Short mmCIF file of C-alpha atoms in Angstrom, two decimals:
data_model
loop_
_atom_site.label_atom_id
_atom_site.label_comp_id
_atom_site.label_asym_id
_atom_site.label_seq_id
_atom_site.Cartn_x
_atom_site.Cartn_y
_atom_site.Cartn_z
CA MET A 1 -0.19 0.01 -0.29
CA THR A 2 1.18 3.49 -0.93
CA GLU A 3 -0.03 6.18 1.20
CA ILE A 4 -0.16 10.34 0.89
CA ARG A 5 -0.71 11.88 4.12
CA ALA A 6 -1.59 15.41 3.89
CA ILE A 7 -2.78 18.21 6.51
CA HIS A 8 -4.20 21.48 5.63
CA ARG A 9 -4.73 23.59 8.65
CA PHE A 10 -6.56 27.12 8.71
CA PHE A 11 -5.26 28.96 11.56
CA PRO A 12 -7.44 31.34 14.33
CA VAL A 13 -5.97 35.34 13.31
CA GLY A 14 -9.29 37.01 12.38
CA GLN A 15 -9.91 39.24 10.11
CA GLY A 16 -6.44 38.22 7.67
CA LEU A 17 -5.34 34.54 6.68
CA PHE A 18 -2.76 32.03 7.68
CA ALA A 19 -3.10 28.73 6.41
CA SER A 20 -0.28 25.88 6.49
CA GLY A 21 -0.24 22.43 5.81
CA SER A 22 2.00 18.91 4.85
CA VAL A 23 2.51 16.43 2.93
CA GLU A 24 4.04 13.04 3.42
CA PHE A 25 4.77 10.40 1.30
CA TRP A 26 4.78 6.75 2.25
CA PRO A 27 6.48 4.52 -0.30
CA PRO A 28 5.47 0.86 -1.07
CA GLN A 29 6.51 -2.26 0.86
CA PRO A 30 9.76 -2.98 -1.60
CA LYS A 31 9.16 -6.02 -3.47
CA PRO A 32 10.88 -8.68 -2.63
CA ARG A 33 13.86 -10.99 -4.71
CA ARG A 34 12.69 -14.45 -6.09
CA ASN A 35 9.69 -14.01 -3.83
CA ILE A 36 12.04 -14.17 -0.52
CA ARG A 37 10.10 -12.35 2.46
CA ILE A 38 12.46 -11.26 4.95
CA SER A 39 11.54 -11.98 8.54
CA GLY A 40 10.17 -8.93 10.48
CA GLN A 41 10.63 -6.24 7.38
CA THR A 42 9.42 -2.82 7.82
CA LYS A 43 7.68 -0.25 5.66
CA PRO A 44 9.85 2.49 4.42
CA ALA A 45 10.01 5.80 6.25
CA PRO A 46 8.02 8.19 4.81
CA ILE A 47 9.98 10.81 2.22
CA GLY A 48 8.71 14.15 4.02
CA PRO A 49 7.28 16.23 4.89
CA TYR A 50 7.10 18.90 2.38
CA ARG A 51 5.69 21.82 4.90
CA TRP A 52 3.89 25.00 2.94
CA VAL A 53 2.55 28.18 4.43
CA TYR A 54 0.08 30.40 2.82
CA ASP A 55 0.10 34.14 3.53
CA CYS A 56 0.36 35.30 7.10
CA GLY A 57 -1.11 38.00 8.19
CA SER A 58 -3.86 39.78 10.47
CA SER A 59 -5.80 43.05 11.11
CA SER A 60 -7.83 41.64 14.04
CA GLY A 61 -4.70 41.82 15.84
CA LYS A 62 -0.55 41.16 15.58
CA HIS A 63 -0.95 38.59 18.99
CA LEU A 64 -3.11 36.43 17.23
CA VAL A 65 -1.00 35.57 14.24
CA THR A 66 2.15 35.66 17.31
CA ASN A 67 0.07 32.73 19.03
CA ALA A 68 -0.30 30.99 15.60
CA ILE A 69 3.35 31.27 14.61
CA ALA A 70 4.66 30.15 17.63
CA ASP A 71 2.16 27.32 17.33
CA LEU A 72 3.33 26.66 13.74
CA GLU A 73 7.17 26.49 15.48
CA LEU A 74 6.46 23.81 18.02
CA THR A 75 5.88 21.18 14.76
CA SER A 76 8.41 22.46 12.41
CA ASN A 77 11.32 20.46 14.54
CA GLY A 78 13.79 23.43 13.38
CA ASP A 79 13.34 22.68 9.78
CA LYS A 80 12.35 25.81 7.56
CA ILE A 81 9.02 25.41 5.55
CA ASP A 82 9.63 24.00 2.11
CA LEU A 83 6.93 26.99 0.36
CA LEU A 84 5.71 30.07 1.51
CA ALA A 85 3.44 31.89 -0.77
CA LEU A 86 2.08 34.99 -0.42
CA SER A 87 -1.22 35.59 -2.44
CA HIS A 88 -0.94 39.65 -2.89
CA PHE A 89 0.30 43.02 -1.15
CA HIS A 90 -2.56 43.57 1.74
CA ASN A 91 -1.32 44.21 4.58
CA ASP A 92 -3.61 41.11 7.02
CA HIS A 93 -2.05 38.97 4.91
CA ILE A 94 1.43 39.69 4.48
CA ASN A 95 2.02 41.63 8.24
CA ALA A 96 3.30 38.44 10.38
CA VAL A 97 5.87 37.43 7.37
CA VAL A 98 8.74 38.76 8.78
CA GLU A 99 8.02 37.30 12.24
CA LEU A 100 7.48 34.00 10.41
CA LEU A 101 10.47 34.42 8.69
CA LYS A 102 12.50 34.86 11.81
CA LYS A 103 11.13 32.41 13.73
CA ILE A 104 10.86 29.35 11.51
CA GLY A 105 12.65 30.46 7.65
CA ALA A 106 11.69 29.35 4.54
CA LYS A 107 13.37 27.66 1.74
CA THR A 108 11.06 29.32 -0.96
CA VAL A 109 9.42 32.80 -0.85
CA MET A 110 6.67 32.70 -3.82
CA LEU A 111 4.94 35.82 -4.40
CA PRO A 112 2.76 36.85 -7.44
CA TRP A 113 5.33 39.41 -10.45
CA ALA A 114 3.62 42.51 -10.71
CA PRO A 115 6.04 45.33 -12.13
CA LEU A 116 7.45 48.15 -9.81
CA TRP A 117 4.74 50.85 -10.79
CA ARG A 118 2.06 48.94 -10.06
CA ARG A 119 3.08 47.42 -6.88
CA LEU A 120 3.91 51.44 -5.67
CA LEU A 121 -0.01 52.16 -6.45
CA ILE A 122 -0.82 49.33 -4.14
CA GLY A 123 1.46 50.47 -1.28
CA PHE A 124 0.21 53.79 -1.54
CA GLU A 125 -3.59 52.91 -2.07
CA GLN A 126 -2.80 51.52 1.67
CA GLY A 127 -1.70 54.72 3.14
CA LEU A 128 2.19 54.05 3.27
CA ARG A 129 4.40 56.75 3.43
CA ALA A 130 8.17 57.23 1.92
CA SER A 131 9.83 56.79 5.29
CA ASP A 132 7.97 54.26 5.85
CA PRO A 133 10.31 50.96 6.34
CA GLU A 134 7.03 48.12 4.81
CA MET A 135 7.34 50.59 1.86
CA LEU A 136 10.47 49.02 0.95
CA PHE A 137 8.82 45.57 0.21
CA TYR A 138 6.96 47.65 -2.56
CA VAL A 139 10.11 48.95 -4.48
CA ASP A 140 12.08 45.90 -4.09
CA PRO A 141 10.72 42.55 -2.22
CA VAL A 142 14.19 40.25 -2.57
CA GLN A 143 15.95 43.15 -1.20
CA TYR A 144 13.59 43.93 1.69
CA PHE A 145 13.53 40.21 2.75
CA ALA A 146 17.36 40.40 2.90
CA GLN A 147 17.62 43.59 4.95
CA GLU A 148 14.40 42.18 7.18
CA ALA A 149 14.53 38.17 7.57
CA VAL A 150 18.66 38.32 6.49
CA ASP A 151 19.28 34.93 5.98
CA ARG A 152 16.41 33.03 6.71
CA PHE A 153 14.90 32.55 3.54
CA GLU A 154 16.84 31.02 0.61
CA GLN A 155 15.32 32.19 -2.69
CA ILE A 156 12.35 33.97 -3.76
CA LEU A 157 10.25 32.48 -6.76
CA PHE A 158 8.07 35.11 -8.97
CA VAL A 159 4.80 33.89 -10.55
CA LEU A 160 4.90 35.30 -14.00
CA PRO A 161 0.95 36.14 -14.98
CA SER A 162 -0.66 32.89 -16.24
CA ASP A 163 -1.21 33.33 -19.84
CA GLY A 164 -1.65 30.54 -22.13
CA GLU A 165 -2.35 26.72 -21.14
CA GLY A 166 -1.75 25.23 -17.49
CA PRO A 167 0.68 22.75 -16.45
CA PRO A 168 -0.57 19.23 -18.19
CA PHE A 169 -2.79 17.36 -16.28
CA LEU A 170 -1.30 13.55 -15.06
CA SER A 171 -3.64 11.12 -15.02
CA ASP A 172 -0.99 8.84 -12.76
CA PRO A 173 1.96 9.61 -11.68
CA PRO A 174 4.65 8.25 -14.39
CA GLU A 175 5.54 5.48 -11.44
CA ILE A 176 6.36 5.64 -7.88
CA PRO A 177 9.49 7.18 -6.94
CA GLU A 178 12.32 6.08 -5.39
CA PRO A 179 13.21 7.43 -1.74
CA PRO A 180 15.82 10.06 -2.82
CA GLU A 181 19.40 9.47 -1.62
CA ASP A 182 19.74 13.19 0.13
CA ARG A 183 15.84 12.45 2.04
CA GLY A 184 17.51 13.28 5.18
CA ASP A 185 19.10 16.70 3.85
CA ARG A 186 16.08 19.32 5.01
CA GLU A 187 18.28 21.78 4.10
CA LYS A 188 19.02 21.46 0.35
CA PRO A 189 17.85 24.10 -1.87
CA SER A 190 14.55 23.58 -3.79
CA ASP A 191 15.45 25.36 -6.77
CA LEU A 192 12.27 25.72 -7.92
CA GLY A 193 11.78 27.33 -11.44
CA ASP A 194 14.41 29.11 -13.70
CA PRO A 195 17.19 31.66 -12.57
CA ILE A 196 16.42 34.84 -14.44
CA SER A 197 19.06 36.76 -16.56
CA HIS A 198 20.26 39.97 -16.76
CA GLY A 199 17.43 42.28 -18.35
CA ASP A 200 14.56 40.20 -17.20
CA LEU A 201 11.52 41.49 -14.84
CA GLU A 202 13.45 45.02 -13.60
CA GLY A 203 16.22 45.74 -15.95
CA PRO A 204 19.77 46.09 -14.59
CA TYR A 205 18.34 47.29 -11.47
CA GLY A 206 17.39 45.18 -8.76
CA ASP A 207 18.70 42.23 -6.45
CA LEU A 208 19.42 39.60 -9.42
CA ASP A 209 21.54 37.21 -7.69
CA ARG A 210 21.17 33.68 -7.00
CA ARG A 211 17.98 33.80 -4.61
CA VAL A 212 15.42 35.31 -7.69
CA ARG A 213 13.69 32.85 -9.96
CA ILE A 214 10.79 32.57 -11.97
CA LEU A 215 7.83 30.38 -12.15
CA ARG A 216 6.88 30.94 -16.14
CA PRO A 217 3.12 30.14 -17.19
CA GLY A 218 2.22 26.50 -17.05
CA LYS A 219 4.90 25.39 -14.75
CA SER A 220 3.78 23.71 -11.25
CA ILE A 221 5.37 22.74 -8.00
CA PRO A 222 6.19 19.39 -8.00
CA VAL A 223 6.51 17.30 -4.57
CA ASN A 224 7.92 13.49 -4.71
CA GLY A 225 6.28 13.02 -7.84
CA VAL A 226 3.12 12.41 -5.95
CA TRP A 227 2.02 15.83 -5.41
CA GLU A 228 2.21 19.13 -7.20
CA PHE A 229 1.28 22.73 -6.23
CA VAL A 230 0.12 24.80 -9.39
CA PRO A 231 -0.44 28.66 -8.72
CA TYR A 232 -2.21 30.70 -10.50
CA ASN A 233 -1.53 34.38 -11.24
CA ASP A 234 -4.35 35.92 -12.73
CA PRO A 235 -3.36 37.91 -15.77
CA ALA A 236 -7.00 39.88 -16.28
CA THR A 237 -5.73 41.83 -12.95
CA GLU A 238 -3.15 44.37 -14.21
CA PRO A 239 -4.82 47.92 -13.87
CA ASP A 240 -5.40 50.45 -17.20
CA ASP A 241 -2.47 53.51 -16.65
CA PRO A 242 -4.32 56.46 -18.17
CA PHE A 243 -1.65 58.91 -17.22
CA GLY A 244 1.81 56.98 -17.90
CA PHE A 245 2.32 56.51 -14.00
CA ALA A 246 4.59 53.37 -15.12
CA THR A 247 6.66 55.45 -17.38
CA LYS A 248 7.17 58.07 -15.12
CA VAL A 249 8.31 55.12 -12.77
CA LYS A 250 10.70 54.13 -15.36
CA SER A 251 12.38 57.09 -15.18
CA HIS A 252 13.31 57.09 -11.41
CA TYR A 253 14.31 53.24 -11.86
CA GLY A 254 17.48 53.67 -10.72
CA LEU A 255 17.14 55.71 -7.82
CA LEU A 256 14.45 54.02 -6.37
CA LEU A 257 16.80 50.13 -6.84
CA THR A 258 19.83 51.56 -6.65
CA GLY A 259 19.98 54.82 -4.79
CA ARG A 260 21.02 55.72 -1.51
CA ILE A 261 17.80 55.42 1.40
CA GLN A 262 17.03 59.26 1.01
CA GLU A 263 17.29 59.47 -2.87
CA ARG A 264 14.39 56.55 -3.05
CA GLN A 265 12.28 58.45 -0.35
CA ALA A 266 12.47 61.49 -1.72
CA THR A 267 11.75 59.92 -4.81
CA LEU A 268 8.69 58.16 -3.32
CA LYS A 269 7.33 60.95 -2.08
CA ASP A 270 7.19 62.38 -5.46
CA LEU A 271 5.75 59.62 -6.84
CA ARG A 272 3.50 59.30 -3.84
CA ALA A 273 2.57 62.87 -4.69
CA LEU A 274 1.74 62.44 -8.26
CA TYR A 275 -0.22 59.02 -7.52
CA GLU A 276 -2.65 61.30 -5.67
CA ALA A 277 -2.63 63.72 -8.47
CA THR A 278 -3.96 61.18 -10.90
CA PHE A 279 -5.35 58.33 -9.31
CA GLY A 280 -6.96 59.93 -6.00
CA HIS A 281 -6.53 58.39 -2.64
CA GLY A 282 -7.96 55.14 -2.38
CA ALA A 283 -7.88 53.77 -5.86
CA ALA A 284 -9.14 50.30 -5.69
CA MET A 285 -5.41 48.88 -7.26
CA ASN A 286 -4.68 46.22 -5.12
CA ASN A 287 -6.56 43.13 -6.89
CA VAL A 288 -3.44 41.31 -7.41
CA SER A 289 -3.93 37.78 -5.90
CA LEU A 290 -1.99 34.57 -6.70
CA MET A 291 -4.42 31.23 -5.99
CA LEU A 292 -2.75 28.39 -4.70
CA TYR A 293 -4.11 24.39 -6.14
CA GLY A 294 -2.49 21.51 -3.93
CA GLY A 295 -3.84 17.90 -4.93
CA ALA A 296 -1.99 14.66 -5.51
CA VAL A 297 -0.97 13.08 -9.07
CA GLY A 298 -2.83 10.20 -9.97
CA THR A 299 -6.07 8.57 -8.80
CA TRP A 300 -6.00 7.56 -5.09
CA LYS A 301 -8.82 6.99 -2.78
CA GLY A 302 -8.91 8.45 0.21
CA ARG A 303 -10.32 9.05 3.90
CA SER A 304 -10.55 12.68 6.51
CA ALA A 305 -11.10 13.78 9.71
CA ASN A 306 -11.93 17.27 10.62
CA ASP A 307 -10.38 18.84 13.78
CA TYR A 308 -11.95 21.74 14.86
CA PHE A 309 -10.00 24.33 17.53
CA TYR A 310 -12.17 26.43 20.07
CA HIS A 311 -9.41 28.91 22.33
CA GLY A 312 -7.17 26.14 21.96
CA HIS A 313 -9.35 23.23 22.71
CA THR A 314 -9.45 20.60 20.01
CA ARG A 315 -12.47 18.47 19.10
CA ASN A 316 -12.88 16.06 16.70
CA GLY A 317 -14.98 16.48 13.84
CA ARG A 318 -16.85 14.51 10.95
CA PHE A 319 -14.64 11.68 9.83
CA PHE A 320 -16.00 10.23 6.39
CA ARG A 321 -14.13 7.99 3.16
CA THR A 322 -14.64 8.49 -0.23
CA TYR A 323 -13.53 6.14 -3.19
CA GLU A 324 -12.40 9.44 -5.53
CA THR A 325 -9.33 11.19 -5.95
CA ARG A 326 -9.81 14.48 -3.76
CA GLY A 327 -7.71 15.81 -0.49
CA ALA A 328 -6.84 18.61 -3.12
CA ILE A 329 -7.31 22.27 -1.34
CA LEU A 330 -7.81 25.28 -3.86
CA LEU A 331 -6.31 28.90 -2.11
CA THR A 332 -8.00 31.85 -3.55
CA GLY A 333 -6.51 34.82 -0.94
CA ASP A 334 -8.29 38.04 -2.30
CA GLY A 335 -9.05 36.52 -5.43
CA ASN A 336 -11.50 38.20 -8.16
CA LEU A 337 -14.26 35.75 -8.76
CA LYS A 338 -16.79 38.02 -9.26
CA ASP A 339 -18.33 36.31 -12.59
CA ALA A 340 -18.50 32.76 -14.42
CA ALA A 341 -15.71 34.03 -16.52
CA LYS A 342 -13.35 34.54 -13.63
CA TRP A 343 -14.32 31.25 -12.58
CA ASP A 344 -13.88 29.27 -16.31
CA SER A 345 -10.40 31.22 -16.95
CA LEU A 346 -8.51 29.65 -13.48
CA LYS A 347 -10.12 26.40 -14.02
CA ARG A 348 -9.10 26.55 -17.87
CA TYR A 349 -5.57 27.27 -16.33
CA LEU A 350 -5.64 24.24 -13.74
CA ASP A 351 -7.50 22.34 -16.20
CA PRO A 352 -11.18 20.73 -15.22
CA ARG A 353 -9.72 17.76 -13.93
CA ARG A 354 -8.13 18.94 -11.05
CA ALA A 355 -10.83 21.77 -10.40
CA MET A 356 -13.49 19.04 -9.78
CA ARG A 357 -11.02 17.18 -6.67
CA THR A 358 -10.98 20.06 -4.94
CA SER A 359 -11.91 18.94 -1.45
CA VAL A 360 -11.28 22.17 0.57
CA PHE A 361 -11.69 25.79 -1.07
CA GLN A 362 -10.88 28.77 0.47
CA VAL A 363 -13.69 31.20 -0.28
CA PRO A 364 -12.54 34.50 -1.81
CA HIS A 365 -11.13 37.58 -0.01
CA HIS A 366 -13.07 36.40 3.68
CA GLY A 367 -16.18 35.53 1.80
CA ALA A 368 -16.79 39.13 0.54
CA ARG A 369 -19.91 39.90 -1.88
CA ALA A 370 -17.61 41.64 -4.54
CA ASN A 371 -14.90 38.75 -5.51
CA TRP A 372 -17.88 36.29 -5.46
CA HIS A 373 -20.82 35.51 -7.95
CA LEU A 374 -24.28 33.10 -7.70
CA GLY A 375 -23.41 29.51 -8.96
CA LEU A 376 -19.79 29.97 -7.65
CA ALA A 377 -20.41 26.79 -4.93
CA SER A 378 -21.51 24.78 -7.18
CA ALA A 379 -18.93 25.46 -9.62
CA ALA A 380 -16.48 24.84 -7.18
CA SER A 381 -18.33 22.24 -5.53
CA PRO A 382 -15.91 21.95 -2.97
CA GLU A 383 -16.42 19.38 0.60
CA ILE A 384 -15.13 21.91 2.78
CA SER A 385 -15.57 26.19 2.10
CA ILE A 386 -13.52 28.11 4.31
CA PHE A 387 -14.65 31.31 5.50
CA SER A 388 -11.20 33.22 7.19
CA SER A 389 -12.58 36.28 8.80
CA ASP A 390 -13.97 38.33 11.51
CA PRO A 391 -17.67 38.57 11.55
CA ASN A 392 -17.12 41.29 14.08
CA HIS A 393 -15.24 43.81 12.08
CA SER A 394 -16.51 46.68 10.41
CA TYR A 395 -16.39 44.64 6.57
CA GLY A 396 -18.83 42.29 7.69
CA HIS A 397 -17.30 39.22 5.93
CA PRO A 398 -18.75 37.04 5.11
CA HIS A 399 -21.46 38.57 3.91
CA ALA A 400 -24.57 36.85 4.22
CA GLU A 401 -25.24 35.66 0.07
CA VAL A 402 -22.51 34.52 0.04
CA LEU A 403 -22.37 32.58 3.08
CA ARG A 404 -25.65 31.36 2.04
CA GLU A 405 -24.95 29.49 -1.38
CA PHE A 406 -22.07 28.16 0.68
CA TRP A 407 -24.21 26.04 3.38
CA ALA A 408 -24.62 22.88 1.21
CA HIS A 409 -20.40 23.03 1.19
CA HIS A 410 -20.12 22.98 4.39
CA PRO A 411 -18.82 26.65 5.57
CA VAL A 412 -16.11 26.58 8.18
CA GLN A 413 -15.90 30.10 9.91
CA VAL A 414 -12.23 30.48 10.60
CA ASP A 415 -11.95 33.63 13.25
CA GLN A 416 -9.81 35.07 16.35
CA HIS A 417 -11.82 32.07 17.99
CA SER A 418 -12.07 29.01 16.10
CA GLY A 419 -9.47 27.87 13.61
CA PHE A 420 -9.90 23.83 11.55
CA SER A 421 -7.49 21.55 10.39
CA VAL A 422 -8.16 18.53 7.85
CA HIS A 423 -6.22 15.35 8.18
CA MET A 424 -6.05 12.96 4.86
CA VAL A 425 -4.66 9.90 3.55
CA LEU A 426 -5.39 9.06 -0.20
CA GLU A 427 -4.14 5.00 -0.73
CA ARG A 428 -3.65 3.63 -3.99
#
């Protein structure tokens, strides 16, 4: 028997999002040679776990996410997170990422690629000033993490806009993989994606060393040959630029990316004034959101158990068994699925056969009606629907009509008091 053991967990951070999980692969028993069975032969040790995190932030209270990080640190055994994915650049999704890196670390930090002018718009939209330390993240994420987290990450992986065809869908793994020789080396770099050459992305400026890589459209992230992560950076989210803001920012690349701190801050101050004069205060530019699918490769049957966390206490939930290849998770961050066309674009890139395997679905934007359309629940058809929000927050998420539509798909409220996890065992 071959097994995949996967955990999907959502921490109680209120208005924000902090999800994590792990994937562990248990190889089959080796076939004995000449039908000779060895007495006492034990099953091979598992490969992994491969550990991931999706977003790490809260606007309900920094202590909530600090407590959640401490909880995750207890189970890390001193190992770095394999994949830390940031959906977008909003405070309630990223304001504890540096703390997470300092305490646990990550091999790969993955985030959606957006050009400098667009990142600046997002930073200005959130009210950041030129002198705010966090503004460096929007200017140069690599330099920001290198400055704030030093050596607690190994590489930055930018996911380019997901144009064209998605990754090929495999009905079955080519073969059950052999355990790697370096399976015990938890510190081996992952080397995901492709290295970028001089002139890519931000041109001759910025930090283009070995830590910066890109994931091109149609590529996925394989895990031990039996699991895959497929990121989706919606190519339709780039805002219009009727005022030529991008061109004006490009003329300042040198000062922004390689200039002294005083030069960068003076340039940012001028660009912020230009932003306010052209786009106005509070312009809605923060619609980028990296969605992430994670699921098994091939045909498996499985079972799962759910745990609910209330004020630190655990209660085991329902137990069910299914003979389908479910067990996949689809994380949407604050992604925009406001109409059927948006969902169809995502489903087409993932491949409908992946989309139909979704067992756990994080409802976009905390259950906001602006990022949802009637029919989304039946189109996604998950076993479990996660609403990560603070119902007492002024935003009022989740909105009643969104919650109502997902009522038949086991909606779970994750807030500042309660968390949730799913433990899956897939077999073949």
